[in-house]
XYZ file of C-alpha atoms in Angstrom:
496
model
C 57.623 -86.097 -175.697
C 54.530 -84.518 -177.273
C 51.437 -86.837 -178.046
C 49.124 -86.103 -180.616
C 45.701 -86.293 -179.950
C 44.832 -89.800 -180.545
C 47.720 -91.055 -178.893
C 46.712 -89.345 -175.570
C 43.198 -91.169 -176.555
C 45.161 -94.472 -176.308
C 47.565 -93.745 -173.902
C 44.469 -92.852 -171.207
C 42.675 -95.598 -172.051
C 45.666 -97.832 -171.741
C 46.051 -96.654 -168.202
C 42.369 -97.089 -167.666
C 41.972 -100.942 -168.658
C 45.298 -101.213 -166.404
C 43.771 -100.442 -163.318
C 42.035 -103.609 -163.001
C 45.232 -105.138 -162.356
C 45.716 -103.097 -158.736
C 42.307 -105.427 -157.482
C 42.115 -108.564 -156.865
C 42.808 -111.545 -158.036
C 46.133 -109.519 -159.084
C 46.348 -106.826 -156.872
C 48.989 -104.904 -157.636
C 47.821 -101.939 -155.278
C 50.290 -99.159 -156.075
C 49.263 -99.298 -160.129
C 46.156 -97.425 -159.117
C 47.948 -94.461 -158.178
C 49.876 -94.733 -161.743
C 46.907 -94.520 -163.740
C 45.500 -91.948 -161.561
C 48.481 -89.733 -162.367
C 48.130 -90.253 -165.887
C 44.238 -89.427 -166.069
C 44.973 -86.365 -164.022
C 47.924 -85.650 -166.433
C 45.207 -85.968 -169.238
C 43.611 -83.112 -167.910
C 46.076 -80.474 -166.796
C 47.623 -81.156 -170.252
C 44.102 -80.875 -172.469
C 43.815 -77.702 -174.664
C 40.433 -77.606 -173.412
C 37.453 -78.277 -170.970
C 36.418 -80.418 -173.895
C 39.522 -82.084 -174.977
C 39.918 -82.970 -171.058
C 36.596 -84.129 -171.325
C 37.377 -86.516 -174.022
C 40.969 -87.284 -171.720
C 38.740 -88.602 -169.175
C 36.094 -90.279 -171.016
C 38.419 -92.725 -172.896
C 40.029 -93.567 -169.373
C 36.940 -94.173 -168.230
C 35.935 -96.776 -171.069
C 39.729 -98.647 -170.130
C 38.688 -98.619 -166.545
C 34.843 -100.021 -167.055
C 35.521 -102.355 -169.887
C 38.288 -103.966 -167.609
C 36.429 -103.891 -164.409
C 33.077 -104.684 -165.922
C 34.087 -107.126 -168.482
C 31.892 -109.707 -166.341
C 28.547 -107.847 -167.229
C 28.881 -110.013 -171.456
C 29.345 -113.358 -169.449
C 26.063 -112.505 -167.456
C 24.187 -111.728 -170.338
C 25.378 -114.164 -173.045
C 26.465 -117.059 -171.757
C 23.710 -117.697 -168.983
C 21.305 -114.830 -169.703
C 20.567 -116.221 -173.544
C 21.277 -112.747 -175.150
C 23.012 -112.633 -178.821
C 26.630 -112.704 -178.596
C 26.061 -109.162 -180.181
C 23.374 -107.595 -177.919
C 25.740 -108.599 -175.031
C 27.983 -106.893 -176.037
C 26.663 -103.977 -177.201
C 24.804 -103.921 -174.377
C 28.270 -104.202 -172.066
C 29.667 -101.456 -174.315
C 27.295 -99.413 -173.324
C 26.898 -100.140 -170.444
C 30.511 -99.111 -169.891
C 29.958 -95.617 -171.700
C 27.293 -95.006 -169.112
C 29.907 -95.278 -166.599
C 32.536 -93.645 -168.419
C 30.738 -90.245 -168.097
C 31.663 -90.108 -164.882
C 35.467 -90.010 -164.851
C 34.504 -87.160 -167.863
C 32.090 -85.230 -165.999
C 35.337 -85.139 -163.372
C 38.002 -84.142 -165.903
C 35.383 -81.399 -167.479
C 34.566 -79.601 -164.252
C 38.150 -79.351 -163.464
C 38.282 -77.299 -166.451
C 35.307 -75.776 -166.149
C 33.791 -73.935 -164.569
C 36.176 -74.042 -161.926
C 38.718 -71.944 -164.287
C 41.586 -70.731 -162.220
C 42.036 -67.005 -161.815
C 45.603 -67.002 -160.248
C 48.796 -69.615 -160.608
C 48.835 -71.017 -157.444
C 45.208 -71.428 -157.838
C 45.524 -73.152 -160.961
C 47.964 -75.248 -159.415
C 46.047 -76.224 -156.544
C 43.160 -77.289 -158.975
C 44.555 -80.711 -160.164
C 46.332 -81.246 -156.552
C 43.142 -80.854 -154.678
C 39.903 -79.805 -156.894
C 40.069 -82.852 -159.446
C 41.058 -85.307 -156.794
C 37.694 -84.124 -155.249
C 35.511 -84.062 -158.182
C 36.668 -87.787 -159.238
C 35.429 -89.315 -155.825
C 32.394 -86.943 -155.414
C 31.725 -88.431 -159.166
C 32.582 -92.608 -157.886
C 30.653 -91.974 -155.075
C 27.399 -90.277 -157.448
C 28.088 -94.005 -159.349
C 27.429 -95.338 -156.227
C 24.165 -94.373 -156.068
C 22.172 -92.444 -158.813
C 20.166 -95.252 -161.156
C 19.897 -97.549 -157.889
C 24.087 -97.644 -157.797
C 26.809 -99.367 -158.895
C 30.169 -99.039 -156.259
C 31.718 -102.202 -158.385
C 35.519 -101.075 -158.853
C 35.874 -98.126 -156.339
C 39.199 -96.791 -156.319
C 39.566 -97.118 -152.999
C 38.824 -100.829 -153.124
C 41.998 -101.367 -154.561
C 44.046 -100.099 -151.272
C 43.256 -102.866 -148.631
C 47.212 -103.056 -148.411
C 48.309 -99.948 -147.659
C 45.389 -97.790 -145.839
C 42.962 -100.836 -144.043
C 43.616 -98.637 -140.926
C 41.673 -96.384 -142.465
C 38.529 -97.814 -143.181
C 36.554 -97.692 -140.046
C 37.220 -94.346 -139.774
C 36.159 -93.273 -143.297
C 34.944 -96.218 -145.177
C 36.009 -96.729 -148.930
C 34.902 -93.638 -150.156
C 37.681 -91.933 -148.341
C 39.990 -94.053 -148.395
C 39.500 -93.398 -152.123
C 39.544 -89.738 -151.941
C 42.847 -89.467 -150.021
C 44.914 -92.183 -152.568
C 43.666 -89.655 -155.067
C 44.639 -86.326 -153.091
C 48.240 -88.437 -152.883
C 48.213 -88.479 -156.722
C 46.929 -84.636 -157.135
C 49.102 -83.036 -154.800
C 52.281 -85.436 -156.816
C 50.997 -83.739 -159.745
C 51.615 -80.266 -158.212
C 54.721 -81.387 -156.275
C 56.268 -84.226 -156.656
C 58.071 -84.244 -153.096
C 55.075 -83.100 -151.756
C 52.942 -86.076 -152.759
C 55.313 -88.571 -152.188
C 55.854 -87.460 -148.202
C 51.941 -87.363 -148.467
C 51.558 -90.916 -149.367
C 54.037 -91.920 -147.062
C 52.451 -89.856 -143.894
C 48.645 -91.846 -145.366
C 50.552 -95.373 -145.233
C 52.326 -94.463 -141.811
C 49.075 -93.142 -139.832
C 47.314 -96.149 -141.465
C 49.395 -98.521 -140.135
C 49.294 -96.951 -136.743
C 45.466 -96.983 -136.528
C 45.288 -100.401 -137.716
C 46.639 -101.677 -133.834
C 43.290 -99.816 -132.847
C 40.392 -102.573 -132.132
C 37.620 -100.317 -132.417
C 35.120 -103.442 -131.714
C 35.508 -105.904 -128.465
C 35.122 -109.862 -128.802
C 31.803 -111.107 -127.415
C 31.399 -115.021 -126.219
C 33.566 -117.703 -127.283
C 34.987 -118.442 -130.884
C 32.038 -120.072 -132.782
C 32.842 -122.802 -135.579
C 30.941 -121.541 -138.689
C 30.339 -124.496 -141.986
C 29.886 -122.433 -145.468
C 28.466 -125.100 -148.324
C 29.802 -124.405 -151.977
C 27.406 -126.171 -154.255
C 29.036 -125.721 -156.952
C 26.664 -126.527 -159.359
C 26.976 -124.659 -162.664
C 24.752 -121.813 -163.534
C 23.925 -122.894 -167.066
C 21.954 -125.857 -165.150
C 21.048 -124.586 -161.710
C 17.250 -123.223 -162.670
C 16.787 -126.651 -164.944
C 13.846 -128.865 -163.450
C 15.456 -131.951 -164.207
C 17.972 -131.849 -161.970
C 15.883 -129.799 -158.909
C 16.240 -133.458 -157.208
C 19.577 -133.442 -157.794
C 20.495 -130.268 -156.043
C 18.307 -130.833 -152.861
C 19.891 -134.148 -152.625
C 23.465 -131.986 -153.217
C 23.115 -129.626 -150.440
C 21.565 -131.909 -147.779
C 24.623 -134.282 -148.415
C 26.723 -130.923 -147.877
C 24.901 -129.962 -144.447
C 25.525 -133.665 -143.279
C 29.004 -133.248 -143.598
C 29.105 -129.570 -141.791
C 30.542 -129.612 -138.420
C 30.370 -125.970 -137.663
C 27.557 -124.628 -135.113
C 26.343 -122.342 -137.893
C 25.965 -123.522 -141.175
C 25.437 -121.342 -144.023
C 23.934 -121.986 -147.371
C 24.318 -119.305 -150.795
C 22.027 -117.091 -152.604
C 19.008 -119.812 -153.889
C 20.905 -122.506 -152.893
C 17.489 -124.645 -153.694
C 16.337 -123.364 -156.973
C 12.669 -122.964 -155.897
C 10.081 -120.727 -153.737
C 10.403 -121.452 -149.939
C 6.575 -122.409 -150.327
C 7.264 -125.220 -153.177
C 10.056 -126.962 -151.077
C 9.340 -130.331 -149.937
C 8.389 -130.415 -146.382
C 10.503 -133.212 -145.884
C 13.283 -131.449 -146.873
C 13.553 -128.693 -144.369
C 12.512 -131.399 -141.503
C 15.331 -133.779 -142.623
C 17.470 -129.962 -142.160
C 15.914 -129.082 -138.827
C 16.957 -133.024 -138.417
C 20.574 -132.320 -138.999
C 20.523 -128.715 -136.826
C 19.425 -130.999 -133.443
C 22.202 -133.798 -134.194
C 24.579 -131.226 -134.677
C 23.565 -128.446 -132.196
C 23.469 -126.094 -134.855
C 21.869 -123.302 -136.446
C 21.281 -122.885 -140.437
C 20.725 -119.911 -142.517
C 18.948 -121.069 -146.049
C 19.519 -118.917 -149.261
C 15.941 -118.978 -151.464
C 13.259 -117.343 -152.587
C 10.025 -116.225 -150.595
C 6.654 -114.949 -151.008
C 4.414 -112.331 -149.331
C 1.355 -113.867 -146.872
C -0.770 -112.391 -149.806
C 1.563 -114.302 -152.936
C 1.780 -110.722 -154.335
C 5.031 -110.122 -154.053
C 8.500 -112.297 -154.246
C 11.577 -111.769 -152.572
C 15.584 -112.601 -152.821
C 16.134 -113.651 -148.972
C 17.725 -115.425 -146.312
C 15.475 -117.310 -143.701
C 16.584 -119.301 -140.351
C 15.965 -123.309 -141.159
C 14.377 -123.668 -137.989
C 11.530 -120.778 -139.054
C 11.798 -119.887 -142.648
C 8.559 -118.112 -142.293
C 9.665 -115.845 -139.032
C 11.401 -112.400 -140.022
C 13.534 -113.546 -142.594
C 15.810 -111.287 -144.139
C 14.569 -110.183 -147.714
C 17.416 -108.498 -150.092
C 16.846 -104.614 -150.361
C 19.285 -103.743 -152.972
C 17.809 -105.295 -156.349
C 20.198 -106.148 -159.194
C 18.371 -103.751 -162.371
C 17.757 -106.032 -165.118
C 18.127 -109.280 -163.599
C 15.838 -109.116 -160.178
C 13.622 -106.401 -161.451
C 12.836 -104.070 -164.528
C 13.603 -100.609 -164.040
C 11.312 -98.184 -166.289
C 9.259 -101.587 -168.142
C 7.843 -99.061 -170.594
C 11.279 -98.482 -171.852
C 13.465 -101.433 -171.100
C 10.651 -104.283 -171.450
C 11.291 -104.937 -174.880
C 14.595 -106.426 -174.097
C 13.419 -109.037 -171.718
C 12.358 -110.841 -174.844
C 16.021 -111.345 -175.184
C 16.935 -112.472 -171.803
C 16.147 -115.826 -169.722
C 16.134 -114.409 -165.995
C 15.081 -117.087 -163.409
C 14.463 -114.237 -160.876
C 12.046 -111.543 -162.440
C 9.866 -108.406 -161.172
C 10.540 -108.644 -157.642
C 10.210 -106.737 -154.112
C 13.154 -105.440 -152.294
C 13.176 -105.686 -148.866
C 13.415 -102.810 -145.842
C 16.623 -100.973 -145.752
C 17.180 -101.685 -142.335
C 15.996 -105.409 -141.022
C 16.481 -107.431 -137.642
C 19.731 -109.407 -137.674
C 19.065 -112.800 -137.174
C 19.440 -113.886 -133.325
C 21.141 -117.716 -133.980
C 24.635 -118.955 -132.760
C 25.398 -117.183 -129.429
C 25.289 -114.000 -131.689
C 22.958 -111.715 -133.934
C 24.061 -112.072 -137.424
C 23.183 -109.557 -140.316
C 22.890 -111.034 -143.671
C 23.247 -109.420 -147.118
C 22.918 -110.806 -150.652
C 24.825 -110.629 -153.448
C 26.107 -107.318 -154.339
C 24.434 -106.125 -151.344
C 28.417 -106.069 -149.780
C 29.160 -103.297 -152.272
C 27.231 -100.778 -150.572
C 29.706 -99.358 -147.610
C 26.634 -97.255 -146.395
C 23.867 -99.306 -146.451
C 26.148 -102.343 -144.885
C 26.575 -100.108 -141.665
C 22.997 -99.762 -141.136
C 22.502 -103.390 -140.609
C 25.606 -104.388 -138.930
C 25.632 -101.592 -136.306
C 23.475 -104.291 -134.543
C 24.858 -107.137 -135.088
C 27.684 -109.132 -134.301
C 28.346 -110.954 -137.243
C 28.043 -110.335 -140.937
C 27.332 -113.010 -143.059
C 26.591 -112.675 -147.613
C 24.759 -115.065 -149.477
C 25.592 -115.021 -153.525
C 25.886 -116.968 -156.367
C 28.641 -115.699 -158.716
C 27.909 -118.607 -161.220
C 26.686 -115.654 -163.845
C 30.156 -114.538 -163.959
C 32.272 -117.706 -164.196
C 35.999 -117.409 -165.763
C 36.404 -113.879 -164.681
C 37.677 -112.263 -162.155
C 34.056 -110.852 -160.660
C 34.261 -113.483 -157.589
C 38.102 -112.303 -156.674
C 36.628 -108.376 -157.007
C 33.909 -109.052 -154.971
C 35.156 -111.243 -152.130
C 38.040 -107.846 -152.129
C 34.439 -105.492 -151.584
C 33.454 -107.890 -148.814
C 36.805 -107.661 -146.617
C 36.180 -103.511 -147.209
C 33.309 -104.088 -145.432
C 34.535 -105.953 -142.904
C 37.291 -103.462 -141.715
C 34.349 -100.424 -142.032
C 32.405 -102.509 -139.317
C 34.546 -104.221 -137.525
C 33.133 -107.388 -137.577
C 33.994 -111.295 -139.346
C 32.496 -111.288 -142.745
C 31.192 -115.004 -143.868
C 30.230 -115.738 -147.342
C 28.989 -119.059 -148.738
C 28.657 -118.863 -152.416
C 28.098 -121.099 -155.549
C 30.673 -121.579 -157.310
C 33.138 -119.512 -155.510
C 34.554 -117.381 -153.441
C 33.542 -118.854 -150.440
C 35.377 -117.272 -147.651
C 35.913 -116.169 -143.594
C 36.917 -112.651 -142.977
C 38.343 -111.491 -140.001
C 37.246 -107.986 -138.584
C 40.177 -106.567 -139.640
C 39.855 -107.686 -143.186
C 41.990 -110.141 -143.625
C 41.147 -113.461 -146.058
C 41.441 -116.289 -143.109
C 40.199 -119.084 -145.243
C 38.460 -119.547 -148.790
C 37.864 -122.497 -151.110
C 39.010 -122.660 -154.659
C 36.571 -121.780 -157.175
C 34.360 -124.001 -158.856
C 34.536 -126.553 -156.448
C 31.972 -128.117 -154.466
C 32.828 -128.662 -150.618
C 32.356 -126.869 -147.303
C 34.591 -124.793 -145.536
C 34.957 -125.185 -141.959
C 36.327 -122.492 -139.748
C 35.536 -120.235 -136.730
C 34.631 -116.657 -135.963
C 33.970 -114.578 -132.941
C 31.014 -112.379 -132.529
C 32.204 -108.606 -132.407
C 30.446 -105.832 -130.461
C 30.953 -101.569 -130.322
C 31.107 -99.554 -133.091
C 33.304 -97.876 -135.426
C 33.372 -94.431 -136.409
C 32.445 -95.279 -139.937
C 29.385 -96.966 -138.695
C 28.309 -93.927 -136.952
C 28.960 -91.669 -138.986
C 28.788 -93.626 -142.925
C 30.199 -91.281 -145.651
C 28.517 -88.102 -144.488
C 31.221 -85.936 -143.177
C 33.750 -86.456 -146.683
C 31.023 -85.954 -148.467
C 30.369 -82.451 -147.013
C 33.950 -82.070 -146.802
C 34.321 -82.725 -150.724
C 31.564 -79.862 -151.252
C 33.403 -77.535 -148.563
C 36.192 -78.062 -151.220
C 34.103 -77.522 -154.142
C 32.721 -73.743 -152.504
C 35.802 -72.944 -151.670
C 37.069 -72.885 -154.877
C 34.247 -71.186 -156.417
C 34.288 -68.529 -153.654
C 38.389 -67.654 -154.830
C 37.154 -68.017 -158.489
C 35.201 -64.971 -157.799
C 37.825 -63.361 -156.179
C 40.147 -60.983 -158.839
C 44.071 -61.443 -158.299
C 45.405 -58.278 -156.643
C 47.418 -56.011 -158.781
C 51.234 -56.316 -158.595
């Protein structure tokens, strides 16, 4: 069957908006691969570099209005935008990231034309593959970055052996050199995906890291307490008195609160507070890591951080990657305007240093992230190559009713296998969870739900190749690929 132009518009998109299905909360893995194939279908089949272009732009907009469908709740609901400006302002925020997937299809096309037939084959089976990730992986970090909804998220169940060899990224690049080479041969790409699943499997009886000390019981406090309230003064009382009653309860030896847990500066906490906490650490023989806010010794400059209850002011860790628009304003000369529109309780401040000293607390040293911080494979590694323990602090209330917690809890067990450590995340409203080192969910509480969960880890030391290496050798392996082809371009067919 033939489809006319503007049902191969739909059709892409269709597959597109599908693929949010193969992550989580639904994660049906192996539909990834099926709308793959049909935006690599989209362009072998295009009458043109242009047409493929428009292919691969439309199954972009599918994929990022799916996947990013989040960004209106953010904005609207608890960011006070118009219902309109949100979502224009998701829309396009989508069509930025739709030019990715079309710079991808176009570049296939062009100008990596195909001089010969087997070269023209071997462009959609390996040269597209190559161009999408190269493209995700650009996402991931031109404009400050944004990894949210990497293919290779999506394949925890069928390549997690995988991961600490060659993180996400390639993990990514190899489901989609499974779907190229399918395109060129269909045996051939089935026997490929089979051979990726198999040699996963095998590596995943490889511990690449060793257990240090014995298991440690860890206590992660859900708040729960809505965002549309959680920066209101009235009820500041209210959620001091919420979280100490939480931390009485805790039974772990390391208790961990979420991103801004107390909706204040470190400096404008009651001191009584943190004593009755340092209280609760001595009864309990514990340690406690404290999401809020901090300040400079000068005041100049504010920070998103973590700090150790029992010396908030001593090396705390202070978040590096920066959420545009909500922690900070990129380009004010341009962008300020809007801010007029928005009710941000975080604004204009400093990011931390890339690489900070893990905190040394509960027979282990523990690395802490924030927020989307756990979507960064590469910047991750840097921290937890010296630590034993990984441990994110967020607050996903700005995204409640969608699936953004489910998606991002999925990034956080990624990052788990790359390392080769437990992952620990104590959140707002959900999803609080315990990862193993091998990425697997070992507890979580429901979402929306205040409570703490109680459960255990063991501290992890040695290394795994991803950590040593991060994405740098598929990158240059993806640009070996890319001079390769335009070194046979340039080569003229001999005559018959």
């Amino acid at each position: 069957m033939v489809l006319t132009r503007p049902q191969q518009i739909l059709f892409q998109t269709i597959a597109g908006a599908l693929s949010v299905l193969a992550f989580a909360p639904v994660s049906q893995f192996w539909l990834m691969p099926v709308c793959l194939w049909v935006f690599l279908l989209g362009i072998q089949q295009a009458a043109s570099a242009r047409w493929a272009a428009l292919n691969g732009f439309a199954w972009g907009m599918g994929y990022f209005c799916a996947n990013a469908s989040w960004v209106y709740i953010s904005l609207h609901t608890h960011g006070g935008m118009p219902a309109w400006m949100a979502a224009g302002s998701t829309l396009g925020f989508a069509v930025f990231l739709a030019l990715f997937p079309m710079l991808a299809a176009f570049f296939t096309r062009k100008p990596f034309s195909a001089n010969t037939p087997r070269l023209e084959a071997l462009r959609y089976a390996i040269l597209a593959p190559t161009l999408f990730v190269i493209f995700e992986w650009v996402r991931g970090w031109i404009f400050t970055g944004f990894p949210w909804g990497s293919v290779g998220g999506s394949q925890l169940a069928t390549m997690s052996g995988l991961y600490p060899i060659i993180g996400s990224y390639g993990v990514g690049f190899l489901l989609c050199l499974a779907v190229g080479t399918f395109v060129y041969e269909k045996r051939l790409g089935l026997g490929l995906a089979f051979a990726l699943i198999s040699t996963s499997s095998l590596l995943n009886q490889i511990d690449w890291t060793q257990p240090q000390g014995a298991p440690v019981k860890v206590s992660l406090l859900q708040g729960n307490i809505p965002q549309s309230i959680k920066w209101n003064p009235a009820i500041f009382v209210d959620s001091l008195g919420n979280y100490m009653d939480l931390a009485r309860r805790a039974q772990g030896q390391l208790i961990v609160f979420p991103e801004t847990a107390i909706p204040s500066m470190l400096d404008n906490i009651p001191p009584w507070y943190l004593d009755d906490l340092r209280q609760i650490m001595r009864e309990k023989n514990a340690a406690m890591i404290l999401g809020v806010a901090t300040s400079s010794d000068d005041g100049q400059r504010h920070f998103n951080a973590a700090v150790d209850v029992a010396n908030p002011q001593q090396n705390p860790y202070a978040k590096y990657h920066l959420v545009p628009f909500g922690e900070y304003i990129p380009a004010p000369q341009v962008f300020g305007p809007i801010y007029q529109f928005l009710q941000m309780p975080l604004m204009g401040l400093s990011r931390g240093e890339a690489v900070q000293a893990p905190f040394s607390m509960a027979g282990g040293k523990i690395a802490a992230n924030i927020c989307y911080e756990d979507a960064f494979g590469n910047e991750i590694r840097r921290n937890a190559v010296n630590a034993t323990l990984l441990v994110n602090l967020t607050n996903m209330g700005w995204f409640d009713g969608s699936w953004a917690a489910e998606q991002h809890a999925e990034m956080a067990r990624a990052r788990a296998l790359e390392n080769g450590r437990y992952l620990i995340r104590a959140t707002n409203t959900g999803k609080t969870a315990i990862i193993d080192h091998k990425g697997q969910l070992i507890a979580a509480l429901p979402a929306e739900q205040r409570g703490v969960l109680e459960g255990q880890i063991t501290h992890r030391t040695g290394t795994t190749p991803y950590q040593i290496w991060g994405d740098t050798p598929i990158v240059v392996l993806w640009f070996a690929i890319l001079l390769a082809f335009l070194l046979l371009r340039g080569r003229r067919p001999e005559p018959a």
